[in-house]
Amino acid sequence: MWSHVAFEHPATFNTLAMQPDEKQEIIDDLITFSESKDYYAKIGKAWKRGYLLYGPPGTGKSTMIAAMANFLEYDVYDLELTAVKDNTELRKLLIDTSNKSIIVIEDIDCSLDLTGQRNKDKEKDGKKEDEKDPIKKKMIDEDESKSTKVTLSGLLNFIDGLWSACGGERIIVFTTNYLEKLDPALIRRGRMDKHIELSYCGFEAFKTLAKNYLDLESHGLYGTIGRLLEETKMTPADVAENLMPKSAKENAEICLKNLIEALETAKKRRG
């Protein structure tokens, strides 16, 4: 079952690199949810909320979860679906979570066969041929014994079935790099109530990172960086890496120039 580890991630909304208005919208939503026990009871709905975080790798999805947990002072349950044996075990894990918690399933598109029978039908003929070979059959049997038996239906029940109402003040967060791969039934409103796109680094996000990494409020090179960020795509993770001093000799200006060089290189690659 669950193993307890102290959560010590330092991320906060103050250090989160994203547009200030989008950040404030999320903060307001979290505050409203945490103070709405009576409201949820009045409308006859389980006191829980689903967040879908989507966007390219390196755009801050995991950091967002840490900031949410630190802001609300909630426990975090990191659920690896591929390690869950079946739907019954998934339900037991849900029941064992505490109130005031965030249940996280990262890279949901990689954690479960969300296309269900369609993929199985395509593979059926090839699998029958492989089963004629005893060695290949043994390998297939071993793979199936190790694979999760959690189904899309089981996951949907986990999110908003009857058992999901046990306890309260829970947030369920899915993350994905590929929104288009997810079954619409999984991410509809009422299951994933708030969809948050985390995208490439803009100028406001850059300023937050420059403050975090270099303790800078402004600099003469900001104009050049702002223009380049509009002309090319770079994730906050890549921007942060270029801003981080690699030696004691690298001051803030050198780090900004490193970022400009990286942005210009990325621009050339895009053509």
Tab-separated table of N, CA and C in Angstrom, residues 174-267:
chain	number	residue	atom	x	y	z
A	174	PHE	N	-4.213	14.809	-12.864
A	174	PHE	CA	-3.606	14.046	-13.962
A	174	PHE	C	-2.653	14.974	-14.708
A	175	THR	N	-1.529	14.423	-15.151
A	175	THR	CA	-0.665	15.186	-16.052
A	175	THR	C	-0.462	14.385	-17.332
A	176	THR	N	-0.252	15.103	-18.424
A	176	THR	CA	0.020	14.445	-19.701
A	176	THR	C	0.791	15.396	-20.609
A	177	ASN	N	1.635	14.818	-21.434
A	177	ASN	CA	2.303	15.581	-22.494
A	177	ASN	C	1.485	15.573	-23.777
A	178	TYR	N	0.499	14.666	-23.834
A	178	TYR	CA	-0.250	14.453	-25.082
A	178	TYR	C	-1.741	14.410	-24.796
A	179	LEU	N	-2.361	15.565	-24.737
A	179	LEU	CA	-3.785	15.664	-24.410
A	179	LEU	C	-4.642	14.867	-25.384
A	180	GLU	N	-4.246	14.853	-26.660
A	180	GLU	CA	-5.065	14.211	-27.692
A	180	GLU	C	-5.148	12.692	-27.515
A	181	LYS	N	-4.257	12.104	-26.723
A	181	LYS	CA	-4.269	10.649	-26.514
A	181	LYS	C	-5.309	10.203	-25.486
A	182	LEU	N	-5.845	11.130	-24.712
A	182	LEU	CA	-6.720	10.760	-23.607
A	182	LEU	C	-8.169	10.602	-24.052
A	183	ASP	N	-8.815	9.599	-23.493
A	183	ASP	CA	-10.228	9.362	-23.775
A	183	ASP	C	-11.047	10.542	-23.262
A	184	PRO	N	-11.947	11.107	-24.083
A	184	PRO	CA	-12.763	12.240	-23.637
A	184	PRO	C	-13.546	11.963	-22.363
A	185	ALA	N	-13.930	10.706	-22.150
A	185	ALA	CA	-14.685	10.363	-20.941
A	185	ALA	C	-13.856	10.570	-19.680
A	186	LEU	N	-12.545	10.452	-19.823
A	186	LEU	CA	-11.650	10.560	-18.673
A	186	LEU	C	-11.456	12.001	-18.227
A	187	ILE	N	-11.518	12.942	-19.156
A	187	ILE	CA	-11.137	14.314	-18.846
A	187	ILE	C	-12.295	15.301	-18.947
A	188	ARG	N	-13.523	14.774	-19.056
A	188	ARG	CA	-14.669	15.684	-19.144
A	188	ARG	C	-14.836	16.437	-17.823
A	189	ARG	N	-15.524	17.585	-17.900
A	189	ARG	CA	-15.818	18.359	-16.699
A	189	ARG	C	-16.649	17.499	-15.748
A	190	GLY	N	-16.369	17.623	-14.485
A	190	GLY	CA	-16.989	16.759	-13.482
A	190	GLY	C	-16.022	15.685	-13.040
A	191	ARG	N	-15.080	15.348	-13.927
A	191	ARG	CA	-13.985	14.451	-13.552
A	191	ARG	C	-12.695	15.259	-13.444
A	192	MET	N	-12.275	15.818	-14.567
A	192	MET	CA	-11.180	16.791	-14.536
A	192	MET	C	-11.824	18.176	-14.712
A	193	ASP	N	-12.123	18.810	-13.592
A	193	ASP	CA	-12.927	20.028	-13.617
A	193	ASP	C	-12.183	21.211	-14.228
A	194	LYS	N	-10.894	21.286	-13.966
A	194	LYS	CA	-10.117	22.432	-14.443
A	194	LYS	C	-8.957	21.939	-15.301
A	195	HIS	N	-8.917	22.393	-16.547
A	195	HIS	CA	-7.849	22.038	-17.476
A	195	HIS	C	-6.852	23.190	-17.533
A	196	ILE	N	-5.588	22.893	-17.249
A	196	ILE	CA	-4.554	23.928	-17.207
A	196	ILE	C	-3.459	23.580	-18.202
A	197	GLU	N	-3.299	24.436	-19.195
A	197	GLU	CA	-2.233	24.226	-20.171
A	197	GLU	C	-0.955	24.914	-19.683
A	198	LEU	N	0.111	24.149	-19.606
A	198	LEU	CA	1.419	24.679	-19.250
A	198	LEU	C	2.283	24.626	-20.503
A	199	SER	N	2.648	25.795	-21.003
A	199	SER	CA	3.273	25.855	-22.314
A	199	SER	C	4.688	26.419	-22.229
A	200	TYR	N	5.173	26.884	-23.362
A	200	TYR	CA	6.548	27.374	-23.449
A	200	TYR	C	6.705	28.681	-22.677
A	201	CYS	N	7.944	29.022	-22.402
A	201	CYS	CA	8.262	30.150	-21.533
A	201	CYS	C	7.957	31.477	-22.217
A	202	GLY	N	7.171	32.321	-21.553
A	202	GLY	CA	6.925	33.682	-22.005
A	202	GLY	C	7.775	34.649	-21.196
A	203	PHE	N	7.643	35.935	-21.496
A	203	PHE	CA	8.506	36.922	-20.857
A	203	PHE	C	8.226	37.037	-19.358
A	204	GLU	N	6.962	37.005	-18.959
A	204	GLU	CA	6.635	37.103	-17.533
A	204	GLU	C	7.191	35.905	-16.763
A	205	ALA	N	7.092	34.710	-17.362
A	205	ALA	CA	7.659	33.517	-16.721
A	205	ALA	C	9.179	33.632	-16.631
A	206	PHE	N	9.790	34.167	-17.687
A	206	PHE	CA	11.244	34.378	-17.659
A	206	PHE	C	11.638	35.299	-16.511
A	207	LYS	N	10.896	36.379	-16.305
A	207	LYS	CA	11.233	37.324	-15.234
A	207	LYS	C	11.172	36.649	-13.860
A	208	THR	N	10.219	35.755	-13.691
A	208	THR	CA	10.150	34.998	-12.433
A	208	THR	C	11.388	34.126	-12.262
A	209	LEU	N	11.796	33.463	-13.342
A	209	LEU	CA	12.983	32.603	-13.281
A	209	LEU	C	14.247	33.425	-13.039
A	210	ALA	N	14.357	34.588	-13.681
A	210	ALA	CA	15.528	35.449	-13.473
A	210	ALA	C	15.598	35.929	-12.021
A	211	LYS	N	14.438	36.198	-11.437
A	211	LYS	CA	14.396	36.579	-10.024
A	211	LYS	C	14.817	35.404	-9.138
A	212	ASN	N	14.325	34.216	-9.472
A	212	ASN	CA	14.651	33.035	-8.671
A	212	ASN	C	16.136	32.686	-8.745
A	213	TYR	N	16.672	32.656	-9.966
A	213	TYR	CA	18.016	32.112	-10.185
A	213	TYR	C	19.130	33.155	-10.068
A	214	LEU	N	18.802	34.407	-10.424
A	214	LEU	CA	19.855	35.438	-10.472
A	214	LEU	C	19.571	36.631	-9.569
A	215	ASP	N	18.416	36.615	-8.905
A	215	ASP	CA	18.011	37.712	-8.027
A	215	ASP	C	17.957	39.034	-8.785
A	216	LEU	N	17.468	38.977	-10.026
A	216	LEU	CA	17.369	40.153	-10.879
A	216	LEU	C	15.922	40.601	-11.019
A	217	GLU	N	15.691	41.908	-10.928
A	217	GLU	CA	14.379	42.481	-11.215
A	217	GLU	C	14.316	42.984	-12.651
A	218	SER	N	15.450	43.491	-13.157
A	218	SER	CA	15.515	43.986	-14.531
A	218	SER	C	16.975	44.027	-14.973
A	219	HIS	N	17.165	44.140	-16.294
A	219	HIS	CA	18.522	44.191	-16.851
A	219	HIS	C	18.420	44.705	-18.287
A	220	GLY	N	19.495	45.272	-18.776
A	220	GLY	CA	19.498	45.799	-20.124
A	220	GLY	C	19.272	44.766	-21.208
A	221	LEU	N	19.529	43.496	-20.900
A	221	LEU	CA	19.359	42.431	-21.888
A	221	LEU	C	17.934	41.871	-21.923
A	222	TYR	N	17.080	42.349	-21.013
A	222	TYR	CA	15.713	41.817	-20.955
A	222	TYR	C	14.956	42.027	-22.266
A	223	GLY	N	15.172	43.162	-22.919
A	223	GLY	CA	14.463	43.439	-24.162
A	223	GLY	C	14.787	42.431	-25.248
A	224	THR	N	16.067	42.092	-25.367
A	224	THR	CA	16.503	41.101	-26.363
A	224	THR	C	15.906	39.736	-26.055
A	225	ILE	N	15.920	39.370	-24.782
A	225	ILE	CA	15.379	38.066	-24.378
A	225	ILE	C	13.874	38.008	-24.629
A	226	GLY	N	13.167	39.097	-24.319
A	226	GLY	CA	11.732	39.132	-24.559
A	226	GLY	C	11.397	38.945	-26.028
A	227	ARG	N	12.159	39.599	-26.908
A	227	ARG	CA	11.921	39.464	-28.346
A	227	ARG	C	12.177	38.039	-28.814
A	228	LEU	N	13.269	37.436	-28.330
A	228	LEU	CA	13.607	36.072	-28.748
A	228	LEU	C	12.592	35.048	-28.237
A	229	LEU	N	12.060	35.279	-27.052
A	229	LEU	CA	11.047	34.361	-26.520
A	229	LEU	C	9.765	34.399	-27.349
A	230	GLU	N	9.490	35.527	-27.978
A	230	GLU	CA	8.324	35.627	-28.857
A	230	GLU	C	8.574	34.940	-30.198
A	231	GLU	N	9.840	34.833	-30.576
A	231	GLU	CA	10.184	34.316	-31.896
A	231	GLU	C	10.509	32.825	-31.915
A	232	THR	N	10.729	32.234	-30.744
A	232	THR	CA	11.052	30.813	-30.701
A	232	THR	C	10.431	30.170	-29.469
A	233	LYS	N	10.451	28.864	-29.416
A	233	LYS	CA	9.857	28.123	-28.299
A	233	LYS	C	10.955	27.518	-27.434
A	234	MET	N	10.894	27.806	-26.138
A	234	MET	CA	11.812	27.193	-25.179
A	234	MET	C	11.048	26.963	-23.887
A	235	THR	N	11.185	25.782	-23.306
A	235	THR	CA	10.452	25.461	-22.087
A	235	THR	C	11.050	26.189	-20.890
A	236	PRO	N	10.273	26.418	-19.846
A	236	PRO	CA	10.816	27.010	-18.621
A	236	PRO	C	12.005	26.220	-18.061
A	237	ALA	N	11.979	24.886	-18.209
A	237	ALA	CA	13.087	24.067	-17.714
A	237	ALA	C	14.381	24.399	-18.450
A	238	ASP	N	14.303	24.589	-19.770
A	238	ASP	CA	15.494	24.930	-20.552
A	238	ASP	C	15.964	26.350	-20.260
A	239	VAL	N	15.024	27.267	-20.079
A	239	VAL	CA	15.391	28.636	-19.712
A	239	VAL	C	16.107	28.638	-18.363
A	240	ALA	N	15.557	27.916	-17.403
A	240	ALA	CA	16.156	27.854	-16.067
A	240	ALA	C	17.571	27.267	-16.111
A	241	GLU	N	17.769	26.247	-16.923
A	241	GLU	CA	19.096	25.624	-17.026
A	241	GLU	C	20.120	26.620	-17.551
A	242	ASN	N	19.721	27.444	-18.517
A	242	ASN	CA	20.638	28.442	-19.063
A	242	ASN	C	20.887	29.593	-18.104
A	243	LEU	N	19.955	29.862	-17.211
A	243	LEU	CA	20.126	30.930	-16.231
A	243	LEU	C	20.964	30.506	-15.030
A	244	MET	N	21.090	29.229	-14.816
A	244	MET	CA	21.806	28.743	-13.634
A	244	MET	C	23.327	28.898	-13.816
A	245	PRO	N	24.008	29.599	-12.910
A	245	PRO	CA	25.466	29.739	-13.017
A	245	PRO	C	26.153	28.375	-12.947
A	246	LYS	N	27.099	28.160	-13.859
A	246	LYS	CA	27.807	26.873	-13.906
A	246	LYS	C	29.127	26.917	-13.142
A	247	SER	N	29.553	28.113	-12.741
A	247	SER	CA	30.777	28.257	-11.944
A	247	SER	C	30.694	29.564	-11.172
A	248	ALA	N	31.607	29.751	-10.219
A	248	ALA	CA	31.625	30.974	-9.410
A	248	ALA	C	31.948	32.202	-10.256
A	249	LYS	N	32.548	31.992	-11.416
A	249	LYS	CA	32.939	33.107	-12.284
A	249	LYS	C	31.775	33.656	-13.105
A	250	GLU	N	30.705	32.908	-13.211
A	250	GLU	CA	29.572	33.331	-14.035
A	250	GLU	C	28.635	34.234	-13.235
A	251	ASN	N	28.580	35.505	-13.617
A	251	ASN	CA	27.664	36.432	-12.972
A	251	ASN	C	26.339	36.476	-13.733
A	252	ALA	N	25.433	37.348	-13.307
A	252	ALA	CA	24.095	37.404	-13.894
A	252	ALA	C	24.142	37.735	-15.384
A	253	GLU	N	25.007	38.663	-15.766
A	253	GLU	CA	25.074	39.067	-17.170
A	253	GLU	C	25.549	37.926	-18.059
A	254	ILE	N	26.515	37.172	-17.601
A	254	ILE	CA	27.000	36.016	-18.375
A	254	ILE	C	25.879	35.000	-18.558
A	255	CYS	N	25.119	34.758	-17.498
A	255	CYS	CA	24.010	33.790	-17.576
A	255	CYS	C	22.936	34.265	-18.557
A	256	LEU	N	22.639	35.563	-18.558
A	256	LEU	CA	21.664	36.104	-19.513
A	256	LEU	C	22.166	35.959	-20.941
A	257	LYS	N	23.455	36.189	-21.147
A	257	LYS	CA	24.036	36.030	-22.482
A	257	LYS	C	24.004	34.560	-22.917
A	258	ASN	N	24.204	33.652	-21.946
A	258	ASN	CA	24.094	32.215	-22.259
A	258	ASN	C	22.683	31.884	-22.746
A	259	LEU	N	21.690	32.487	-22.097
A	259	LEU	CA	20.304	32.252	-22.501
A	259	LEU	C	20.049	32.824	-23.892
A	260	ILE	N	20.543	34.013	-24.155
A	260	ILE	CA	20.357	34.627	-25.479
A	260	ILE	C	20.975	33.750	-26.557
A	261	GLU	N	22.158	33.229	-26.304
A	261	GLU	CA	22.824	32.346	-27.267
A	261	GLU	C	21.999	31.090	-27.516
A	262	ALA	N	21.449	30.515	-26.432
A	262	ALA	CA	20.626	29.305	-26.566
A	262	ALA	C	19.345	29.605	-27.348
A	263	LEU	N	18.739	30.748	-27.102
A	263	LEU	CA	17.520	31.121	-27.817
A	263	LEU	C	17.806	31.360	-29.305
A	264	GLU	N	18.910	32.007	-29.592
A	264	GLU	CA	19.267	32.251	-30.993
A	264	GLU	C	19.558	30.934	-31.729
A	265	THR	N	20.203	29.990	-31.021
A	265	THR	CA	20.459	28.669	-31.620
A	265	THR	C	19.139	27.935	-31.895
A	266	ALA	N	18.228	27.996	-30.929
A	266	ALA	CA	16.922	27.340	-31.114
A	266	ALA	C	16.153	27.976	-32.259
A	267	LYS	N	16.262	29.291	-32.398
A	267	LYS	CA	15.583	30.001	-33.486
A	267	LYS	C	16.109	29.557	-34.842
